[in-house]
Short mmCIF file of N, CA and C in Angstrom, two decimals:
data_model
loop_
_atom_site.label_atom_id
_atom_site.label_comp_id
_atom_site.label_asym_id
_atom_site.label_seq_id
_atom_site.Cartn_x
_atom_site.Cartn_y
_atom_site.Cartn_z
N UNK Q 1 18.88 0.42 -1.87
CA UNK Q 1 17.67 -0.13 -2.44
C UNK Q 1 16.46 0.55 -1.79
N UNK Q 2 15.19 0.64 -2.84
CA UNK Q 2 14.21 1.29 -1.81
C UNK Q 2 13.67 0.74 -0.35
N UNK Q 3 12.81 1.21 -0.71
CA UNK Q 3 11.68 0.96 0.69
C UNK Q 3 10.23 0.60 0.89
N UNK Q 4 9.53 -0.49 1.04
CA UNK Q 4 7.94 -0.41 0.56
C UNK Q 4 7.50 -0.62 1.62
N UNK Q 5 6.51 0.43 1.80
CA UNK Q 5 5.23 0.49 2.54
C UNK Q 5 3.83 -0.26 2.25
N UNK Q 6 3.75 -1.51 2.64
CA UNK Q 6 2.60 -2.78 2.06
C UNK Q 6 1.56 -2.43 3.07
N UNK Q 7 0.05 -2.18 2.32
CA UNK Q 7 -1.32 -2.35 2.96
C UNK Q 7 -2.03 -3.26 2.33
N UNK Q 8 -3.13 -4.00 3.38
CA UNK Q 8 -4.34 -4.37 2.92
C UNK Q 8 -5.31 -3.81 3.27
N UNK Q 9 -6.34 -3.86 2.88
CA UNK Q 9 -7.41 -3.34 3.56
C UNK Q 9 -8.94 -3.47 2.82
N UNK Q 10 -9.97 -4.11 3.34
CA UNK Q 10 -11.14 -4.23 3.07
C UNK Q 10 -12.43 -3.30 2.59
N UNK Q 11 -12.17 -3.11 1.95
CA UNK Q 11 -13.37 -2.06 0.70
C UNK Q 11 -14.83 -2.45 0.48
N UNK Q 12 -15.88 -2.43 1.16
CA UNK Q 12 -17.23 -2.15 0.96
C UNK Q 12 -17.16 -2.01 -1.08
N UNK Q 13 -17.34 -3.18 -1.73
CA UNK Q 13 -17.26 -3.18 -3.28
C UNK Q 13 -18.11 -2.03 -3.70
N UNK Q 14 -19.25 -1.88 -3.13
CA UNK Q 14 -20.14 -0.40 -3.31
C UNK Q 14 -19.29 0.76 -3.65
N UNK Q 15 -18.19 0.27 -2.55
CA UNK Q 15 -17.33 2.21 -2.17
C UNK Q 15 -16.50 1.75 -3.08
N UNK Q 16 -15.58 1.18 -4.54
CA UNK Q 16 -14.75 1.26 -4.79
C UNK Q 16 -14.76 2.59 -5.51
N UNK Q 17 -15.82 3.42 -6.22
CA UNK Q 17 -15.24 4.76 -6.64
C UNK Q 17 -14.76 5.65 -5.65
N UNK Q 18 -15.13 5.80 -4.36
CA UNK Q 18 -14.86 6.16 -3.56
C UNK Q 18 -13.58 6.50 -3.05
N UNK Q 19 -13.28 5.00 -2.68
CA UNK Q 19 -11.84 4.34 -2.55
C UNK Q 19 -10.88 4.86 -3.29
N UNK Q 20 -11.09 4.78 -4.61
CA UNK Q 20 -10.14 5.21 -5.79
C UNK Q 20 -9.84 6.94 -5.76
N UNK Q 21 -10.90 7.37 -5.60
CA UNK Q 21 -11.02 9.22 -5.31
C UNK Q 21 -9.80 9.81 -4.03
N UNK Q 22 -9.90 8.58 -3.37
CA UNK Q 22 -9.52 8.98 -1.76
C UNK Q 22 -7.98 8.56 -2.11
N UNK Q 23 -7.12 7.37 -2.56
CA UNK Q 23 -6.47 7.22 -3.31
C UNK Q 23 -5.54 8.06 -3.96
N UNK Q 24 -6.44 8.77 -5.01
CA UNK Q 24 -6.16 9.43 -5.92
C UNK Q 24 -5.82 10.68 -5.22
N UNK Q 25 -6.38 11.02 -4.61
CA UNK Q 25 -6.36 12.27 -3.72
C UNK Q 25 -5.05 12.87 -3.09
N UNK Q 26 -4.84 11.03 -1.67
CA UNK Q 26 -3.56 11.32 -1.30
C UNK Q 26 -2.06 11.19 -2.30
N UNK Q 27 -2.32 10.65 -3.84
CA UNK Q 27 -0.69 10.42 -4.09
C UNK Q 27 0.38 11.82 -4.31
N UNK Q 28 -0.61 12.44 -4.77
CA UNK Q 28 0.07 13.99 -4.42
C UNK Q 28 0.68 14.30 -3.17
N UNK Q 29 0.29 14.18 -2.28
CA UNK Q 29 1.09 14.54 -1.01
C UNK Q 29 2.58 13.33 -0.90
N UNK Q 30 1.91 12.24 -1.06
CA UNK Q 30 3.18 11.00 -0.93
C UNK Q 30 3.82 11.12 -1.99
N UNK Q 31 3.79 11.95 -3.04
CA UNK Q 31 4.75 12.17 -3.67
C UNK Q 31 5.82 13.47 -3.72
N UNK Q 32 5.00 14.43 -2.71
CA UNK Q 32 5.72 15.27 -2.11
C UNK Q 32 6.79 15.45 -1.27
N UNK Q 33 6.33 14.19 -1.05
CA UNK Q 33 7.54 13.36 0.73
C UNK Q 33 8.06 12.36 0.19
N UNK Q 34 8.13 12.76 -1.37
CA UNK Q 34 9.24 11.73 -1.51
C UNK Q 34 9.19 10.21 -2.32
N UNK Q 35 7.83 10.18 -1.97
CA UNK Q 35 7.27 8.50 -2.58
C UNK Q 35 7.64 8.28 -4.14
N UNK Q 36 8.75 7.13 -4.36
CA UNK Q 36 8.69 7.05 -6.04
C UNK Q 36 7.52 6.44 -6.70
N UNK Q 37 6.66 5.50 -6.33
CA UNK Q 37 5.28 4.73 -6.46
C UNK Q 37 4.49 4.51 -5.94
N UNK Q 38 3.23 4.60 -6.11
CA UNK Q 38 2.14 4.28 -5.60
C UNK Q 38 1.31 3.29 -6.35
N UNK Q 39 0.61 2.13 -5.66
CA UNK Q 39 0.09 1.05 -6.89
C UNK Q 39 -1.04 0.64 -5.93
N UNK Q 40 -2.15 0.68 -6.24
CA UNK Q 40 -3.56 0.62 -5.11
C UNK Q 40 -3.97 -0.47 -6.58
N UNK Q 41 -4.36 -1.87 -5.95
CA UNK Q 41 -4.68 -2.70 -6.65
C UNK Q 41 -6.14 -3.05 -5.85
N UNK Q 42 -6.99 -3.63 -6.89
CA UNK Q 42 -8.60 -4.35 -6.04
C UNK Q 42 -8.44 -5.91 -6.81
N UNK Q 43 -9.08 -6.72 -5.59
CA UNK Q 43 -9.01 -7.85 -5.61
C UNK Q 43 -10.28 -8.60 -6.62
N UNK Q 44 -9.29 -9.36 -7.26
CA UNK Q 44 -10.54 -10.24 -8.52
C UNK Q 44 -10.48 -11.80 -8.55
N UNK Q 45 -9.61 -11.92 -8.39
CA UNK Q 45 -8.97 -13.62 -7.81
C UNK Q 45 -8.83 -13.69 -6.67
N UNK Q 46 -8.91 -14.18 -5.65
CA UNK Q 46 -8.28 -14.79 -3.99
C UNK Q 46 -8.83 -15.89 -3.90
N UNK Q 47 -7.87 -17.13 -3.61
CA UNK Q 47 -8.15 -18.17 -2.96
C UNK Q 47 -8.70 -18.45 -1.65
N UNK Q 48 -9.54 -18.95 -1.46
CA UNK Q 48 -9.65 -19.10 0.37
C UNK Q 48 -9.07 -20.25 0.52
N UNK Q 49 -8.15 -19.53 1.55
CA UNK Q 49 -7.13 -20.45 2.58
C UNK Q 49 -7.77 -21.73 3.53
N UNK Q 50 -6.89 -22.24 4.07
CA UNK Q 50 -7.27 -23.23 4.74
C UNK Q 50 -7.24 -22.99 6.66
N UNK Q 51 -6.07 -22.32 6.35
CA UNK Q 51 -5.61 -21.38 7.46
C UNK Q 51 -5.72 -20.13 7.34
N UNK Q 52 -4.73 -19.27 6.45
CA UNK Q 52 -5.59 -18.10 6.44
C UNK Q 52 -5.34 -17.33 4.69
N UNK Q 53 -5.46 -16.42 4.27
CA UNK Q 53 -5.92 -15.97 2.96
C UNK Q 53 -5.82 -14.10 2.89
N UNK Q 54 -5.79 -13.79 2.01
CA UNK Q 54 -5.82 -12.25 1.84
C UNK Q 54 -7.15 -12.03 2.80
N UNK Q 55 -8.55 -12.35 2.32
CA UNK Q 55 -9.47 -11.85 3.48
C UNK Q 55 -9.67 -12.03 4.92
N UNK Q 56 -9.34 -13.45 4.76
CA UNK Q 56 -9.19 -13.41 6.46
C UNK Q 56 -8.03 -12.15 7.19
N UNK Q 57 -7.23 -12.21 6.90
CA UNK Q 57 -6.17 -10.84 7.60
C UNK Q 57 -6.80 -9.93 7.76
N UNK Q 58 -7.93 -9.51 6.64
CA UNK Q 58 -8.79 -8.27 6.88
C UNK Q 58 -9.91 -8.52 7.35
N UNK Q 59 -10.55 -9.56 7.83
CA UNK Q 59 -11.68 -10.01 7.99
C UNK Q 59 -12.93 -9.20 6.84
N UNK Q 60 -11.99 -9.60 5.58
CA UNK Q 60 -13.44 -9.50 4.65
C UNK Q 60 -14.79 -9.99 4.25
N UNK Q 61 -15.94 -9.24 4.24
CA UNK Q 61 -17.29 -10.10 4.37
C UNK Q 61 -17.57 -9.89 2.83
N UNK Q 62 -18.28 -10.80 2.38
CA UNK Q 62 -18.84 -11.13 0.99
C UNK Q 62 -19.30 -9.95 0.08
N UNK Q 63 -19.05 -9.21 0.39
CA UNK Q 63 -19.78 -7.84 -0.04
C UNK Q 63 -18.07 -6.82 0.07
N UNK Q 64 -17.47 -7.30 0.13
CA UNK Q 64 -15.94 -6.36 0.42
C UNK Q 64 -15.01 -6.81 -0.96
N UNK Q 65 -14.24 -6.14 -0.98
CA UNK Q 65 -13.02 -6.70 -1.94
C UNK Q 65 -11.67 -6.24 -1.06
N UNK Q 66 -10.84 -6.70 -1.39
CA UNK Q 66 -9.40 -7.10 -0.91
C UNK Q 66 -8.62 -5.66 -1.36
N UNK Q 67 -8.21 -4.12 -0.79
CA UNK Q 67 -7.26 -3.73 -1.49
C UNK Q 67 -5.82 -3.95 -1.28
N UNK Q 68 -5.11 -4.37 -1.75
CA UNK Q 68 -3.17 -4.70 -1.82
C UNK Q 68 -3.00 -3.48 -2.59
N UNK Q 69 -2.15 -3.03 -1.56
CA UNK Q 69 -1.42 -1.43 -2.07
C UNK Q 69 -0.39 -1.48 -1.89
N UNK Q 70 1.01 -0.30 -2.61
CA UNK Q 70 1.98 -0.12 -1.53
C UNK Q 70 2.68 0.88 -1.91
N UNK Q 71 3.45 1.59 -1.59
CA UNK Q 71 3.93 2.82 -1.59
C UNK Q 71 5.76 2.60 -1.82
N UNK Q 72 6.41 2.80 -2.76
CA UNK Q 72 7.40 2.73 -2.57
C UNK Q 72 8.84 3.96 -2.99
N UNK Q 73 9.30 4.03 -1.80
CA UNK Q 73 10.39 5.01 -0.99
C UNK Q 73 11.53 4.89 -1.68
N UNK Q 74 12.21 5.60 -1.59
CA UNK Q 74 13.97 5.37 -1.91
C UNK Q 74 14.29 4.65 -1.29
N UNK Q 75 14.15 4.98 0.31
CA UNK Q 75 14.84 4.46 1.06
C UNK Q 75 14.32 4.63 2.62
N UNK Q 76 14.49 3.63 3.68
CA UNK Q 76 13.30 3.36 4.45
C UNK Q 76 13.78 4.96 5.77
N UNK Q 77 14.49 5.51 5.49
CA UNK Q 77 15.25 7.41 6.00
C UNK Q 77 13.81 8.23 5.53
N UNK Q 78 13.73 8.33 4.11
CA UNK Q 78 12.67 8.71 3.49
C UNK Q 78 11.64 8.69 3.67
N UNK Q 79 11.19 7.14 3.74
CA UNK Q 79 10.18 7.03 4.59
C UNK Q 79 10.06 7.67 5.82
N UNK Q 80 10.49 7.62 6.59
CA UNK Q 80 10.43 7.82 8.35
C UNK Q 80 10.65 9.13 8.45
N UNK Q 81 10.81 9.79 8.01
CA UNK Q 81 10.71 11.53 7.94
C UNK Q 81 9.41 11.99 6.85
N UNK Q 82 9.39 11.01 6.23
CA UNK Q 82 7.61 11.88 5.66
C UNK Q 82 6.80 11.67 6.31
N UNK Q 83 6.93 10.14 7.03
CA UNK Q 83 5.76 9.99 7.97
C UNK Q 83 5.50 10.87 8.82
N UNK Q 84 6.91 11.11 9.29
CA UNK Q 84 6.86 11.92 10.74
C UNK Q 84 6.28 13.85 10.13
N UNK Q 85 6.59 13.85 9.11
CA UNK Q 85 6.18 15.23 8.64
C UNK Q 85 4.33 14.75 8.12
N UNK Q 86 4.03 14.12 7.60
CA UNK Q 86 2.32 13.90 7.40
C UNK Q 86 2.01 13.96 8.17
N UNK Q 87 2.47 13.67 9.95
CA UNK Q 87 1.56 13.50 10.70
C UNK Q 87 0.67 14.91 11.17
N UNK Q 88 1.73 15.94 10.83
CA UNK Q 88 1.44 17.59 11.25
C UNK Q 88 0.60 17.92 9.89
N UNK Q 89 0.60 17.09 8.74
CA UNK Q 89 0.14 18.19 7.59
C UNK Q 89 -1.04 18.54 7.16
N UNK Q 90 -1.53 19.25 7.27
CA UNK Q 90 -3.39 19.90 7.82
C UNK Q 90 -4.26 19.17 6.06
N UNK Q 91 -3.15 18.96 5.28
CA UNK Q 91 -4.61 18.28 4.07
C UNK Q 91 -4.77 17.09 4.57
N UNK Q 92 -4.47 16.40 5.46
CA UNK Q 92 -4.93 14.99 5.65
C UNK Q 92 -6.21 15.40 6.45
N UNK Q 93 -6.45 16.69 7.39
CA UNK Q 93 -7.30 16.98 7.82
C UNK Q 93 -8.36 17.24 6.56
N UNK Q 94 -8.42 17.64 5.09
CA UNK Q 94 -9.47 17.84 4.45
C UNK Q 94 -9.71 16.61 3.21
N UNK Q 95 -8.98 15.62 3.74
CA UNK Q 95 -9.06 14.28 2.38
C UNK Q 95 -11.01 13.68 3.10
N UNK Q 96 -11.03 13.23 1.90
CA UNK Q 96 -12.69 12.35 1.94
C UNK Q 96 -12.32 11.69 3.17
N UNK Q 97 -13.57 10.89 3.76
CA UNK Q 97 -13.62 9.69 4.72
C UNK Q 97 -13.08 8.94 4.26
N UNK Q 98 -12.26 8.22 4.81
CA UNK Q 98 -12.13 7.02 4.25
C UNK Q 98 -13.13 5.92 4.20
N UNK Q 99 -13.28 5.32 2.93
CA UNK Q 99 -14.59 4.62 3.07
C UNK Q 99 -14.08 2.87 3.05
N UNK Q 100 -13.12 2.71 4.12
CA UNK Q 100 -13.64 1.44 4.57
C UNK Q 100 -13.35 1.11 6.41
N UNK Q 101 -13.32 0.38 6.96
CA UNK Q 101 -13.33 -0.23 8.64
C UNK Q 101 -11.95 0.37 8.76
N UNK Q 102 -10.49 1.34 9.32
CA UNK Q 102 -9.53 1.31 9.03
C UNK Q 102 -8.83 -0.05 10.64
N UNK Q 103 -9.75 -0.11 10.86
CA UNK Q 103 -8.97 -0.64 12.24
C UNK Q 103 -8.52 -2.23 11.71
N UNK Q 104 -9.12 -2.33 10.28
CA UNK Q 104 -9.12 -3.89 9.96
C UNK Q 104 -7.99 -3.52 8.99
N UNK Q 105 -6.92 -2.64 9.17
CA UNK Q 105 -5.93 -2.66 7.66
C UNK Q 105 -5.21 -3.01 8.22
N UNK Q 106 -4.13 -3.58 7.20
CA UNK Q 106 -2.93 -4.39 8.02
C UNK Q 106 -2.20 -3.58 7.05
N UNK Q 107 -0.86 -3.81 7.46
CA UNK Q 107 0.16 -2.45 6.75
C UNK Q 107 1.28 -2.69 7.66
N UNK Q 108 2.81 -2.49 6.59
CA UNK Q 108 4.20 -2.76 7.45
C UNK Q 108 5.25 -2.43 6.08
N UNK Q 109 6.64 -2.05 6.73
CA UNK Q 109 7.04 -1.64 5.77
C UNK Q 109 8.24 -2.81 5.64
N UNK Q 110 8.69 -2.85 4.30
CA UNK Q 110 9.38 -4.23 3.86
C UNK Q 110 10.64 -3.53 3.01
N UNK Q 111 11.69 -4.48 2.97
CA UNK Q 111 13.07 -4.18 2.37
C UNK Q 111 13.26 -5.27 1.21
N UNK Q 112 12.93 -4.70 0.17
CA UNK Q 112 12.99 -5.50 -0.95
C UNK Q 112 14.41 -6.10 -0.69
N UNK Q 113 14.29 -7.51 -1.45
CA UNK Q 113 15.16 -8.57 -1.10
C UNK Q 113 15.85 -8.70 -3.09
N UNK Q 114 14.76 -8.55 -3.54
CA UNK Q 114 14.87 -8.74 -5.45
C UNK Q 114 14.41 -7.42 -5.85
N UNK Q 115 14.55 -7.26 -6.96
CA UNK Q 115 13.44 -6.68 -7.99
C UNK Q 115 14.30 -6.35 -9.36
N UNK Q 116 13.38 -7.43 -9.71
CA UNK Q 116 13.83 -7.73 -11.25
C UNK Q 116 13.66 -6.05 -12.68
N UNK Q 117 12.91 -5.07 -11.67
CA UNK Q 117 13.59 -3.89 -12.96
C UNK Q 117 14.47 -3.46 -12.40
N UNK Q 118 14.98 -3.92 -10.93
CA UNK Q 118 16.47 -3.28 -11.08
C UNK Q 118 17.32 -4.52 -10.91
N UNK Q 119 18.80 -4.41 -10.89
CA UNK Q 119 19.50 -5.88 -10.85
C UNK Q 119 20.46 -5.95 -9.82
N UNK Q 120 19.76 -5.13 -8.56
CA UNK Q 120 21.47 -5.05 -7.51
C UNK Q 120 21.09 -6.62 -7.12
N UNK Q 121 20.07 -7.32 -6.83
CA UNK Q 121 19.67 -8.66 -6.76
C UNK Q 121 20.86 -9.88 -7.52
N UNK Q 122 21.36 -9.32 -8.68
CA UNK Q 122 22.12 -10.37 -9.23
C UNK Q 122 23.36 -10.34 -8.44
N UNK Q 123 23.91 -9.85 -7.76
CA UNK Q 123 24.80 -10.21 -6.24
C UNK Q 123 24.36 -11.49 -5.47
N UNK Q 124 22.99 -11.58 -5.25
CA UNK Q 124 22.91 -12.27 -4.11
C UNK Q 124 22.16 -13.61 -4.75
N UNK Q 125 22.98 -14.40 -5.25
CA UNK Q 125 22.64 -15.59 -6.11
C UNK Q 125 22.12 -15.84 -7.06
N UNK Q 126 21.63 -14.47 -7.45
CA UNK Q 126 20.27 -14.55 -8.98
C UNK Q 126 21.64 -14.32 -9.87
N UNK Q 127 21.09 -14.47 -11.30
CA UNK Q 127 21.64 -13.84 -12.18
C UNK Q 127 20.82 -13.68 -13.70
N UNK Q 128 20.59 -12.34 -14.46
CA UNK Q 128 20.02 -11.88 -15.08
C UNK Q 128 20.40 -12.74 -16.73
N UNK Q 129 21.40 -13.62 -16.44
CA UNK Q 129 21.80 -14.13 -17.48
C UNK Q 129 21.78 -15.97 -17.10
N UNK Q 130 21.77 -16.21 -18.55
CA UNK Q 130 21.50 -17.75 -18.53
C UNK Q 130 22.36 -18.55 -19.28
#
């Protein structure tokens, strides 16, 4: 089963063309190393939590939007050898600024448990039929 690489991260709403450019920029390379998807979403709905919420994690201020992204791998091998190869690869040295705080992104990589366009999931108690 694949592999997903989940970010958040807080966007200055000003910078979303920005954002999207910078985005757009890197999926070429992450698809070089391998990446089967890339899905950079901006926030239009969020609840505020009681405890905590999509913005609080990022400490978003009223003027920010929420991005939920994620990158997804074959397999988490895949992952861990492109990373380790991006870290040497000189276009990350010529991509735009990134235009938001990066120290406020949160990001981790996850082992899908389901996913309903594929069905290895109907093993483990689901079933695609009714």
């Amino acid at each position: 089963m694949s592999y997903v690489q989940g970010f958040l991260v807080a966007v200055p709403k000003a910078k979303k063309q920005a954002y999207i450019q910078s985005a757009q920029a890197a999926v070429p390379i992450f698809q070089e190393y391998g990446a089967l998807r890339v899905v950079e979403t901006w926030s239009e709905t969020i609840t505020d939590g009681k405890v905590t919420d999509f913005k609080m994690a990022v400490k978003a201020t009223p003027d920010e939007a929420v991005v939920f992204s994620w990158i997804e791998w074959p397999d988490q091998q895949t992952y861990e050898a492109a990373h380790a190869r991006m870290q040497t690869d000189a276009r990350w040295q010529n991509m735009p600024e990134m235009p938001f705080d990066g120290k406020r992104m949160v990001w981790g990589g996850f082992e899908p448990i389901f996913d309903t366009q594929s069905e290895p999931w109907a093993g483990a108690g689901f079933s695609s039929s009714t």
